[in-house]
Amino acid sequence: MCAAGLAAWPGWVLSGCMCRWMAYSGDPILAEELLFRPVHSLIDQSLHSTMGATTANGDGFGIGWYGEGAEPAVFKSIEPAWNDRNLRELAGQIRTPLMFAHVRASTGTPVQRSNCHPFRHGRWLWMHNGALRGFHMIKRDLLMAVDPALYADIEGSTDSEALFFLALTFGLTDDPFGAVERAVGFVEAVGHAHGIEHPVQMTLATTDGRSVWAFRYSSEHDSRSLFFSTDVVALRRLHPEIDILKSLGDETRVIVSEPLRDLEGAWHEVPESSAGVIQPGRDEVRPFRPVVSA
Amino acid sequence: MCAAGLAAWPGWVLSGCMCRWMAYSGDPILAEELLFRPVHSLIDQSLHSTMGATTANGDGFGIGWYGEGAEPAVFKSIEPAWNDRNLRELAGQIRTPLMFAHVRASTGTPVQRSNCHPFRHGRWLWMHNGALRGFHMIKRDLLMAVDPALYADIEGSTDSEALFFLALTFGLTDDPFGAVERAVGFVEAVGHAHGIEHPVQMTLATTDGRSVWAFRYSSEHDSRSLFFSTDVVALRRLHPEIDILKSLGDETRVIVSEPLRDLEGAWHEVPESSAGVIQPGRDEVRPFRPVVSA
Amino acid sequence: MCAAGLAAWPGWVLSGCMCRWMAYSGDPILAEELLFRPVHSLIDQSLHSTMGATTANGDGFGIGWYGEGAEPAVFKSIEPAWNDRNLRELAGQIRTPLMFAHVRASTGTPVQRSNCHPFRHGRWLWMHNGALRGFHMIKRDLLMAVDPALYADIEGSTDSEALFFLALTFGLTDDPFGAVERAVGFVEAVGHAHGIEHPVQMTLATTDGRSVWAFRYSSEHDSRSLFFSTDVVALRRLHPEIDILKSLGDETRVIVSEPLRDLEGAWHEVPESSAGVIQPGRDEVRPFRPVVSA
Amino acid sequence: MCAAGLAAWPGWVLSGCMCRWMAYSGDPILAEELLFRPVHSLIDQSLHSTMGATTANGDGFGIGWYGEGAEPAVFKSIEPAWNDRNLRELAGQIRTPLMFAHVRASTGTPVQRSNCHPFRHGRWLWMHNGALRGFHMIKRDLLMAVDPALYADIEGSTDSEALFFLALTFGLTDDPFGAVERAVGFVEAVGHAHGIEHPVQMTLATTDGRSVWAFRYSSEHDSRSLFFSTDVVALRRLHPEIDILKSLGDETRVIVSEPLRDLEGAWHEVPESSAGVIQPGRDEVRPFRPVVSA
């Protein structure tokens, strides 16, 4: 939490999440390879983030992954990621084809496990970097628009989780792109009605365990950073000297807030106001345009 | 959490709080005297509760007290009370004329600091032992009825906090008895509309730092235990052999879920379906009758 | 922590661990089956222990298991086991042929992750229920006898971990039975020299990932409870009505402080002052006789 | 924990504490004034330290202060200081004439409450910024030299606490300057015997509740930063425009790792290899020269 956040603390007027996250999809990989190997160190980013709005992201972390059973498992904790020995232990035991990982720097809502990402609903995971500005003012309007059948499943108090439940309400499980466009459109409409000029700042990822959708958008069209990895086969040709690439499967895809390490040609920035999907078959990238539903 | 709670865990269908609490009002006293001295051991009750619905109350604790400044301070933690060394340290340093203390055994909502009692709003503190049954079903209806200006101040996800905010909405700060009667009446009405036979189980305490209001009520008229202490002057005459009574001030009043120790004549049970107030001047006890507002 | 422990708190004169534990060896099994299924509920024991010295075991828990890599992984936490949602999540994902699980009720040393069991050294795990009496008095003598090359690997402050490191010093990795007999003999000698009549109370389990050694012994020959499971093939014949037995592998062996559930013929008590080993080939039970090394 | 520390994590070969701390002595002051007011923000330093070896100090914090009773109270937690709401609450209630505050960035030993500073023994508090290099190698030799009567009072596993107990062994309570010189001399001798070139890096503070001793020394004579505050009376004359100075008592003394804010003339650097004492009567500064006891 930055000094400005501290000054506002009693009133909790700030909200949102200034974080770092990473999504992996591909051949089964040991979580440790993604979280702790220096070339893949989200944990290192949690301490020395260079691109984020805050330097340290020590307000909790979470990982979600698909393994036994239909629904993903989630391990979340309010310990700073670099401290948590259980995370280190587990990362050496979890082998998975799809994983979300998130480190949090809160500016407002309490630091508690239920406010850590990724959030889960059924088979779906969701994580967010950004904020819904003026959340304290618009929270009631947003939550009252959540499907009554889903309302009581909301466990925490973040804007990120609220956005997730709005997306679920607007049909995330059938049409992720459309649902998020409608959810963001709704938030912007409510925000504007409350005099908030730029209600939404976000990079987002969501998954059903098969495909991964990612979004980069902000009302002010100056969004947090988001990168996706170059095709591994191509990357091996570019960098035959890097051993780790030989052990990564051909289907490896990684989406990150901040490149895991500088490697020429390894990362492509996701364009401003766009969304994409990693899926069996052909990946897709398209413009992202919030929609206000009737 | 009891075995029944574990069985239901995935669905979080149970809610509520099965706890122990204690309110003190009187001459300034060291918190340690109330929390740890064997004769006053709420901490011991957290481990070996004999009267509660569960044996151990290890899902967090909290204390609220009045000292520096106008608003009360609150120290809450998800560590079981008997483990928390910080609580022990602080209790030896906090001297206060009015203190609330609560140990929690959750049956539903997450164990996190924002779900620990006492809850605070401005000068007011609130703590609860009991449950709003079927809370998962009625939560949205209850929270929609909370004053929109207060809604976003709700930090946690418990029924206890929801009831607090309903009471605030119904005028707690002006008319505590009436506000709680209206809040409970409202919850019962909503519960019945959802087919819940006995929506409310509660012993409650709330305070503005000057007076302490306590309530004992349940829809089924079979409420959790609640006791208040005999006048200390009278108690000294009854028990000249007990040293501690000499050091307690004449104005000492204690309200508890469970007597702190067996002592003949020391405790009076609060009658079923009644409420009372400890205040400067004359204390008062009266029937408690939920009201459904128009 | 019981009231007696609280009374002694400032001086930390009590030490030891009054806990419940369970060891599983057999076909790979989902940890959830052992920890949370009502028929296997060590977590339920953590809240409602009927046979232990204290009712609740809420001072932390730990599990250790063998999976990826040569060394076991360990997940430990100071949250009471019944609260910890991460444990629930992980248990649904960990499939292992050998697992140790332990819930702790401390009476002395701080509640911190490094004081939770099981302890690990290389490939070895170790867990303990009991106490080294007068530990505060004899701690220095015990730790000074630990192999200097191992000394700085001690992370916590419990007697249980101290006993582990003494066993390692006396040759645990080569001769577990002999090493523990020598370690216990040493502790008894030191204890007696300090005027402690009955220095050791223990049920113990240790493993190298292939075999599991268990011990039941106390200086006063009145040891904590310890049971091992009947051969599953035989148990199926005894109880054809119990479905779960059909899904357990034939090689299933379980050693517990307290039977997981009452089931006629399912549990055999380990005799007083004895030790045993579950291993490929033939299991073994033998008397346990502490030895004082020259 | 810096990246180098992460890389070494499995072996725990690094040790020590790279932290920030602050000692206050003077008229009774509300802890909040020292910890959170922007002009006094140690909490802000915990997130944005500019002068320390790491940027964030998120591995726990602690405060110790003198109030009720003879011995100081200690509130310590492994939550990063900027997250801890309880700290914020307490700081608004604690009024004290003498306070130690410390935020920790560990590079080795576990993050647990017993490894947070300040450490306490009887009336004495102790906190440290720095490291005893090669601690894993020399730990046994150091702890064997601790007075056997004190040995079992050591609760954690840090070098900082080990140094404290060596100082106690060498007579801290009678002759603080001499005791610390002898303790440091001993550590250097042991370190050199193990081939460690520069065993000690430290800024230290210790107090008995009346006087505060501070030390700045390192074997390589390139020590962590340490500053003490200018006399408040003089500072008011220098800066009549700063309101806060009018509310600080004339006896205010503050010693810090890092200036709380840039204010011309407010801070004086403690010279390399020196020690000082704040006491009733006349403060003192003198050279610090480690001594090897016979």
PDB file of C-alpha atoms in Angstrom, chain B residues 1-3 6-7 9-10 12 36 38 41 43-44 47-48 54-60 78-85 88 106 110-111 261, chain C residues 1-3 6-7 9-10 12 36 38 41 43-44 47-48 54-60 78-85 88 106 110-111 261:
ATOM      1  CA  MET B   1     -16.679 -25.960  13.416  1.00  0.00           C
ATOM      2  CA  CYS B   2     -18.658 -29.073  14.269  1.00  0.00           C
ATOM      3  CA  ALA B   3     -18.737 -32.209  12.163  1.00  0.00           C
ATOM      4  CA  LEU B   6     -17.569 -29.900   7.921  1.00  0.00           C
ATOM      5  CA  ALA B   7     -19.948 -32.122   6.009  1.00  0.00           C
ATOM      6  CA  TRP B   9     -18.415 -27.217   3.958  1.00  0.00           C
ATOM      7  CA  PRO B  10     -18.311 -27.192   0.181  1.00  0.00           C
ATOM      8  CA  TRP B  12     -21.237 -23.133   2.928  1.00  0.00           C
ATOM      9  CA  PHE B  36      -6.905 -14.118  31.733  1.00  0.00           C
ATOM     10  CA  PRO B  38      -8.716 -17.653  36.154  1.00  0.00           C
ATOM     11  CA  SER B  41     -11.200 -16.444  31.967  1.00  0.00           C
ATOM     12  CA  ILE B  43      -9.803 -17.249  27.145  1.00  0.00           C
ATOM     13  CA  ASP B  44     -10.267 -20.443  29.085  1.00  0.00           C
ATOM     14  CA  LEU B  47     -10.887 -23.724  24.814  1.00  0.00           C
ATOM     15  CA  HIS B  48     -13.200 -25.457  27.226  1.00  0.00           C
ATOM     16  CA  THR B  54     -19.395 -26.289  20.302  1.00  0.00           C
ATOM     17  CA  THR B  55     -16.645 -27.151  22.678  1.00  0.00           C
ATOM     18  CA  ALA B  56     -13.857 -25.028  21.353  1.00  0.00           C
ATOM     19  CA  ASN B  57     -14.162 -21.489  20.072  1.00  0.00           C
ATOM     20  CA  GLY B  58     -10.973 -21.307  18.067  1.00  0.00           C
ATOM     21  CA  ASP B  59     -12.036 -19.431  14.974  1.00  0.00           C
ATOM     22  CA  GLY B  60     -10.746 -16.052  15.995  1.00  0.00           C
ATOM     23  CA  ILE B  78      -7.969 -15.256  13.490  1.00  0.00           C
ATOM     24  CA  GLU B  79      -5.513 -16.951  15.837  1.00  0.00           C
ATOM     25  CA  PRO B  80      -7.342 -18.954  18.500  1.00  0.00           C
ATOM     26  CA  ALA B  81      -7.468 -16.739  21.558  1.00  0.00           C
ATOM     27  CA  TRP B  82      -5.510 -19.134  23.732  1.00  0.00           C
ATOM     28  CA  ASN B  83      -2.566 -19.009  21.319  1.00  0.00           C
ATOM     29  CA  ASP B  84      -2.301 -15.343  20.686  1.00  0.00           C
ATOM     30  CA  ARG B  85       0.676 -13.904  22.534  1.00  0.00           C
ATOM     31  CA  ARG B  88      -1.692 -11.479  26.276  1.00  0.00           C
ATOM     32  CA  SER B 106     -17.709 -20.220  12.947  1.00  0.00           C
ATOM     33  CA  PRO B 110     -14.744 -17.688   6.312  1.00  0.00           C
ATOM     34  CA  VAL B 111     -12.417 -17.243   9.231  1.00  0.00           C
ATOM     35  CA  ARG B 261     -16.711 -19.023  37.273  1.00  0.00           C
TER      36      ARG B 261
ATOM     37  CA  MET C   1      -3.670 -24.998  25.907  1.00  0.00           C
ATOM     38  CA  CYS C   2      -5.311 -25.898  29.170  1.00  0.00           C
ATOM     39  CA  ALA C   3      -5.743 -23.573  32.078  1.00  0.00           C
ATOM     40  CA  LEU C   6      -2.061 -20.597  30.781  1.00  0.00           C
ATOM     41  CA  ALA C   7      -1.169 -20.143  34.396  1.00  0.00           C
ATOM     42  CA  TRP C   9       2.552 -19.090  30.459  1.00  0.00           C
ATOM     43  CA  PRO C  10       4.956 -16.344  31.429  1.00  0.00           C
ATOM     44  CA  TRP C  12       7.055 -21.343  29.668  1.00  0.00           C
ATOM     45  CA  PHE C  36     -11.658 -35.351   5.681  1.00  0.00           C
ATOM     46  CA  PRO C  38     -15.885 -38.798   8.046  1.00  0.00           C
ATOM     47  CA  SER C  41     -11.384 -37.657   9.933  1.00  0.00           C
ATOM     48  CA  ILE C  43      -9.502 -33.093  11.125  1.00  0.00           C
ATOM     49  CA  ASP C  44     -12.571 -33.980  13.139  1.00  0.00           C
ATOM     50  CA  LEU C  47     -11.732 -30.459  17.152  1.00  0.00           C
ATOM     51  CA  HIS C  48     -13.288 -33.260  19.154  1.00  0.00           C
ATOM     52  CA  THR C  54      -6.767 -31.972  25.732  1.00  0.00           C
ATOM     53  CA  THR C  55     -10.038 -31.705  23.887  1.00  0.00           C
ATOM     54  CA  ALA C  56      -9.091 -29.489  21.028  1.00  0.00           C
ATOM     55  CA  ASN C  57      -5.883 -29.681  19.027  1.00  0.00           C
ATOM     56  CA  GLY C  58      -5.943 -26.245  17.502  1.00  0.00           C
ATOM     57  CA  ASP C  59      -2.332 -25.170  17.701  1.00  0.00           C
ATOM     58  CA  GLY C  60      -1.366 -25.960  14.174  1.00  0.00           C
ATOM     59  CA  ILE C  78      -0.568 -22.548  12.587  1.00  0.00           C
ATOM     60  CA  GLU C  79      -4.223 -22.235  11.605  1.00  0.00           C
ATOM     61  CA  PRO C  80      -6.347 -24.823  13.391  1.00  0.00           C
ATOM     62  CA  ALA C  81      -6.783 -27.672  10.955  1.00  0.00           C
ATOM     63  CA  TRP C  82     -10.538 -27.370  10.817  1.00  0.00           C
ATOM     64  CA  ASN C  83     -10.264 -23.777   9.587  1.00  0.00           C
ATOM     65  CA  ASP C  84      -7.624 -24.084   6.948  1.00  0.00           C
ATOM     66  CA  ARG C  85      -9.180 -23.894   3.514  1.00  0.00           C
ATOM     67  CA  ARG C  88      -8.924 -28.738   2.129  1.00  0.00           C
ATOM     68  CA  SER C 106       0.944 -27.128  22.422  1.00  0.00           C
ATOM     69  CA  PRO C 110       5.373 -21.065  20.698  1.00  0.00           C
ATOM     70  CA  VAL C 111       2.807 -21.820  18.043  1.00  0.00           C
ATOM     71  CA  ARG C 261     -13.858 -44.466  13.781  1.00  0.00           C
TER      72      ARG C 261
END
